Amino acid sequence: MRERIAELADWVGAGDVVVLSGAGLSTESGIPDYRGPSGLARKATPMTYQTFTRDAVARRRYWARSHLGWRNIGDARPNDGHRAVARLQELGLVRGIITQNVDGLHQAGGAADVVELHGNLARVTCLDCGAPTGRAELETRLRRANPDFAATAAEINPDGDAEVDDAALDGFAVVDCAGCGGMLKPDVVYFGETVPPERVAASFELVCGARTLLVLGSSLTVMSGRRFVLRAAKEGIRVAIVNQGVTRGEPYASLVVDAPLGRVLPELVRRIEDLYFVET
Ligand SMILES: [Zn+2]
């Protein structure tokens, strides 16, 4: 383990790193990873764009669960892993950060210029006029519209969707765009929805200019993240993975560290600071 972290420090210390992060980076902030080692199997099927826009009952239930789930996601704080990534960026070693997470914790931990592949739960968009609504404002409106809504969440999924009995969701009032009355949707990519092409292009451009692709906390189960690893391997860019548990990227990685990110990443930063950034 020590040797692997030492090797990783050599790679990252050489600079031009692109970080690709997944749910495993946020588990230590209390946001569960339903594919990771915490083993929380997801009960509800993920919301699809079609169901959300066409099924009023499903949409009502989604907003009710999301309203409950937001208390968990919205209160989450960045962990040592997020802060370590921000520090590497501050040291000038990181060329870009691409995240599959929708929790905004990279930025909360001090990182900048993050490509949010799957969007961000803190933003809500009107599907008709495109106007954005801040999540805090939306939550205030939802609370006002549902003063007696008292159901409690049994489990929160990483996308902010809570597991609640459907019966408890009946009667939840959905709110619409304050400007045009249109349908509101969290600014996140749903299951079955494609990532906006300009976001994908920006990510490929980052990856192709990298010296090292550093995957943090992703099992690389979904193609939306795995394709960047495949491209890096094809381009001869070295791939390093820090993840707790098995990942599908292992055949393409030259270096794999299977350990908690909150332990590995601060140690990585310490080593790099000692090796390359000694105060004179
Ligand atoms: Zn609108």
Coordinates of C-alpha atoms and ligand atoms in Angstrom, one line a residue:
M1 CA 0.0 0.0 0.0
R2 CA 2.8 2.5 0.9
E3 CA 4.6 1.7 -2.3
R4 CA 1.5 2.2 -4.3
I5 CA 0.8 5.6 -2.7
A6 CA 4.5 6.5 -3.3
E7 CA 4.2 5.6 -7.0
L8 CA 0.9 7.6 -7.2
A9 CA 2.7 10.6 -5.7
D10 CA 5.3 10.4 -8.4
W11 CA 2.6 10.3 -11.1
V12 CA 0.5 13.1 -9.6
G13 CA 3.5 15.2 -8.7
A14 CA 4.4 15.2 -12.4
G15 CA 1.3 17.3 -13.0
D16 CA -1.3 17.5 -15.9
V17 CA -3.6 15.2 -13.9
V18 CA -7.3 14.9 -14.8
V19 CA -9.5 13.7 -12.0
L20 CA -12.6 11.7 -12.7
S21 CA -14.6 11.2 -9.5
G22 CA -17.6 9.2 -8.6
A23 CA -19.9 8.4 -5.7
G24 CA -17.2 6.7 -3.6
L25 CA -15.6 10.2 -3.0
S26 CA -18.7 11.4 -1.3
T27 CA -19.5 8.4 0.9
E28 CA -17.4 9.7 3.7
S29 CA -19.6 12.9 3.6
G30 CA -22.6 10.7 4.4
I31 CA -23.9 10.3 0.9
P32 CA -24.4 6.6 0.3
D33 CA -23.0 4.9 -2.8
Y34 CA -25.5 2.2 -3.7
R35 CA -22.8 0.3 -5.7
G36 CA -20.0 0.7 -3.3
P37 CA -18.9 -1.3 -0.3
S38 CA -21.5 0.2 2.1
G39 CA -23.7 -2.2 0.2
L40 CA -26.9 -0.2 0.2
A41 CA -28.9 -1.8 -2.5
R42 CA -31.2 0.7 -4.2
K43 CA -34.9 -0.2 -3.8
A44 CA -36.6 2.3 -6.1
T45 CA -35.9 2.2 -9.8
P46 CA -34.1 5.4 -10.9
M47 CA -36.3 8.1 -12.3
T48 CA -36.2 8.4 -16.1
Y49 CA -36.8 11.6 -18.1
Q50 CA -39.8 10.0 -19.8
T51 CA -41.5 9.1 -16.5
F52 CA -40.7 12.4 -14.9
T53 CA -42.2 14.5 -17.7
R54 CA -45.1 12.3 -18.6
D55 CA -46.4 10.7 -15.4
A56 CA -47.8 13.3 -13.0
V57 CA -48.1 10.8 -10.1
A58 CA -44.5 9.7 -10.5
R59 CA -43.4 13.3 -10.6
R60 CA -45.4 14.2 -7.5
R61 CA -43.8 11.2 -5.6
Y62 CA -40.4 12.2 -6.9
W63 CA -40.6 15.7 -5.7
A64 CA -41.9 14.5 -2.3
R65 CA -39.0 12.1 -1.9
S66 CA -36.5 14.6 -3.3
H67 CA -37.8 17.2 -0.8
L68 CA -37.0 14.8 2.0
G69 CA -33.7 13.6 0.5
W70 CA -32.4 17.2 0.0
R71 CA -32.1 17.6 3.8
N72 CA -29.4 14.9 3.7
I73 CA -27.7 16.0 0.5
G74 CA -28.0 19.7 1.2
D75 CA -26.4 19.3 4.7
A76 CA -23.5 17.2 3.4
R77 CA -20.0 18.7 3.9
P78 CA -16.9 18.1 1.9
N79 CA -14.5 15.5 3.3
D80 CA -10.7 15.1 3.4
G81 CA -10.8 13.5 -0.1
H82 CA -12.5 16.6 -1.6
R83 CA -10.1 18.9 0.2
A84 CA -7.1 16.9 -1.0
V85 CA -8.3 17.2 -4.6
A86 CA -8.7 21.0 -4.2
R87 CA -5.2 21.2 -2.7
L88 CA -3.7 19.3 -5.7
Q89 CA -5.5 21.8 -7.9
E90 CA -4.1 24.7 -5.9
L91 CA -0.6 23.2 -6.3
G92 CA -1.1 23.5 -10.1
L93 CA -1.0 19.7 -10.7
V94 CA -4.6 19.2 -11.8
R95 CA -5.6 20.0 -15.4
G96 CA -9.2 19.4 -14.8
I97 CA -11.9 17.8 -12.6
I98 CA -14.7 15.7 -14.1
T99 CA -17.3 14.4 -11.6
Q100 CA -20.2 12.0 -11.9
N101 CA -21.5 13.3 -8.6
V102 CA -24.3 15.8 -8.4
D103 CA -23.6 17.0 -4.8
G104 CA -21.4 20.0 -5.5
L105 CA -18.9 18.8 -2.8
H106 CA -15.8 19.3 -5.0
Q107 CA -16.6 23.0 -5.1
A108 CA -17.6 23.1 -1.5
G109 CA -14.1 21.6 -0.7
G110 CA -12.4 24.5 -2.6
A111 CA -12.0 23.1 -6.1
A112 CA -12.8 25.3 -9.2
D113 CA -13.7 24.6 -12.8
V114 CA -15.4 21.3 -12.2
V115 CA -17.2 19.6 -15.1
E116 CA -20.4 18.2 -13.6
L117 CA -21.1 15.4 -16.0
H118 CA -24.5 14.6 -14.5
G119 CA -25.4 18.1 -13.3
N120 CA -26.0 19.4 -9.8
L121 CA -28.9 18.9 -7.5
A122 CA -28.6 22.4 -6.1
R123 CA -29.9 23.7 -9.4
V124 CA -33.5 23.4 -10.7
T125 CA -34.4 24.4 -14.2
C126 CA -37.8 25.2 -15.9
L127 CA -38.3 22.8 -18.8
D128 CA -40.4 25.4 -20.6
C129 CA -38.6 28.8 -20.3
G130 CA -35.2 27.5 -19.1
A131 CA -35.1 29.8 -16.1
P132 CA -33.0 28.5 -13.1
T133 CA -34.4 28.3 -9.6
G134 CA -32.0 27.9 -6.6
R135 CA -32.7 24.8 -4.6
A136 CA -33.0 26.8 -1.3
E137 CA -35.7 28.9 -2.8
L138 CA -37.5 25.9 -4.2
E139 CA -37.3 24.1 -0.8
T140 CA -38.9 27.2 0.8
R141 CA -41.7 27.1 -1.8
L142 CA -42.2 23.4 -1.3
R143 CA -42.4 23.7 2.5
R144 CA -45.0 26.5 2.1
A145 CA -47.1 24.4 -0.3
N146 CA -46.9 21.4 2.0
P147 CA -47.1 22.6 5.6
D148 CA -48.4 19.3 6.9
F149 CA -46.1 16.9 5.0
A150 CA -44.6 14.8 7.7
A151 CA -43.3 11.7 6.0
T152 CA -39.8 10.8 6.9
A153 CA -37.2 9.2 4.7
A154 CA -36.1 5.7 5.4
E155 CA -33.1 5.9 3.0
I156 CA -31.5 8.5 0.8
N157 CA -30.0 7.6 -2.5
P158 CA -26.9 9.4 -3.8
D159 CA -29.0 11.3 -6.4
G160 CA -31.1 12.8 -3.5
D161 CA -34.0 10.5 -4.1
A162 CA -35.4 9.2 -0.8
E163 CA -37.1 5.9 -0.2
V164 CA -40.6 6.5 1.2
D165 CA -43.8 4.6 1.2
D166 CA -45.9 5.8 -1.7
A167 CA -49.0 6.2 0.5
A168 CA -47.1 8.8 2.5
L169 CA -46.6 10.8 -0.6
D170 CA -50.2 11.2 -1.6
G171 CA -51.3 14.8 -1.4
F172 CA -47.8 16.3 -1.8
A173 CA -48.1 19.5 -3.8
V174 CA -45.6 20.1 -6.6
V175 CA -44.6 23.7 -7.4
D176 CA -44.1 25.1 -10.8
C177 CA -41.8 27.8 -12.4
A178 CA -42.5 31.1 -10.6
G179 CA -42.0 32.9 -13.9
C180 CA -44.0 31.0 -16.5
G181 CA -45.8 28.2 -14.6
G182 CA -43.8 25.6 -16.5
M183 CA -42.6 22.2 -15.2
L184 CA -39.5 22.3 -13.0
K185 CA -36.8 19.6 -13.0
P186 CA -33.6 19.2 -11.0
D187 CA -30.7 20.1 -13.2
V188 CA -29.4 16.5 -13.2
V189 CA -29.1 13.9 -15.9
Y190 CA -31.7 11.2 -15.3
F191 CA -31.4 7.6 -16.1
G192 CA -32.0 7.2 -19.9
E193 CA -31.1 10.8 -20.5
T194 CA -27.9 11.7 -22.4
V195 CA -25.2 14.0 -20.9
P196 CA -25.2 17.3 -22.8
P197 CA -22.7 16.8 -25.7
E198 CA -20.7 20.0 -24.9
R199 CA -20.1 18.6 -21.5
V200 CA -18.9 15.3 -22.9
A201 CA -16.7 17.1 -25.5
A202 CA -15.1 19.3 -22.8
S203 CA -14.4 16.2 -20.7
F204 CA -12.8 14.3 -23.6
E205 CA -10.6 17.4 -24.4
L206 CA -9.4 17.4 -20.8
V207 CA -8.7 13.7 -20.7
C208 CA -6.8 13.7 -24.1
G209 CA -4.5 16.5 -22.9
A210 CA -3.7 14.7 -19.6
R211 CA -0.6 13.0 -18.5
T212 CA -2.5 10.9 -16.0
L213 CA -6.2 10.2 -15.5
L214 CA -6.8 9.7 -11.8
V215 CA -10.1 7.9 -11.1
L216 CA -11.4 8.6 -7.6
G217 CA -14.2 6.6 -6.0
S218 CA -15.9 5.2 -9.1
S219 CA -16.7 1.6 -9.8
L220 CA -16.9 2.7 -13.5
T221 CA -20.0 0.6 -13.9
V222 CA -21.8 3.1 -16.2
M223 CA -20.4 4.0 -19.6
S224 CA -20.9 7.7 -18.9
G225 CA -17.7 7.6 -16.8
R226 CA -16.0 4.4 -18.1
R227 CA -15.7 5.9 -21.7
F228 CA -13.1 8.4 -20.4
V229 CA -10.9 5.5 -19.0
L230 CA -11.3 3.7 -22.3
R231 CA -10.2 6.8 -24.3
A232 CA -7.2 7.4 -22.0
A233 CA -6.1 3.8 -22.4
K234 CA -6.4 4.1 -26.1
E235 CA -4.4 7.3 -26.2
G236 CA -1.7 5.8 -24.1
I237 CA -2.5 8.1 -21.2
R238 CA -1.8 6.3 -17.9
V239 CA -4.7 5.5 -15.7
A240 CA -4.6 5.4 -11.9
I241 CA -7.6 4.3 -9.8
V242 CA -8.2 4.9 -6.1
N243 CA -11.4 3.2 -5.1
Q244 CA -12.7 1.1 -2.2
G245 CA -13.9 -2.1 -3.9
V246 CA -13.8 -3.6 -7.3
T247 CA -13.9 -1.4 -10.4
R248 CA -14.5 -2.1 -14.1
G249 CA -11.6 0.1 -15.0
E250 CA -8.9 -2.3 -13.6
P251 CA -8.0 -3.8 -17.0
Y252 CA -7.0 -0.3 -18.2
A253 CA -5.3 0.9 -15.1
S254 CA -1.6 0.8 -14.4
L255 CA -2.1 1.5 -10.8
V256 CA -5.0 0.6 -8.5
V257 CA -5.3 1.5 -4.8
D258 CA -8.2 -0.2 -3.0
A259 CA -8.6 1.8 0.2
P260 CA -10.8 4.6 1.7
L261 CA -10.2 7.8 -0.2
G262 CA -10.3 9.9 3.0
R263 CA -7.2 8.1 4.1
V264 CA -5.3 7.8 0.8
L265 CA -5.7 11.2 -0.7
P266 CA -4.5 13.3 2.3
E267 CA -1.5 11.0 2.5
L268 CA -0.9 11.5 -1.2
V269 CA -1.0 15.3 -0.8
R270 CA 1.4 15.1 2.2
R271 CA 3.9 13.1 0.1
I272 CA 3.7 15.4 -2.8
E273 CA 4.1 18.5 -0.6
D274 CA 7.2 16.9 0.9
L275 CA 8.7 15.8 -2.4
Y276 CA 8.0 18.8 -4.6
F277 CA 6.9 21.7 -2.6
V278 CA 9.5 22.0 0.2
E279 CA 9.6 25.5 1.7
T280 CA 13.0 27.1 1.2
Ligands
ZN1 ZN -40.5 28.8 -16.7

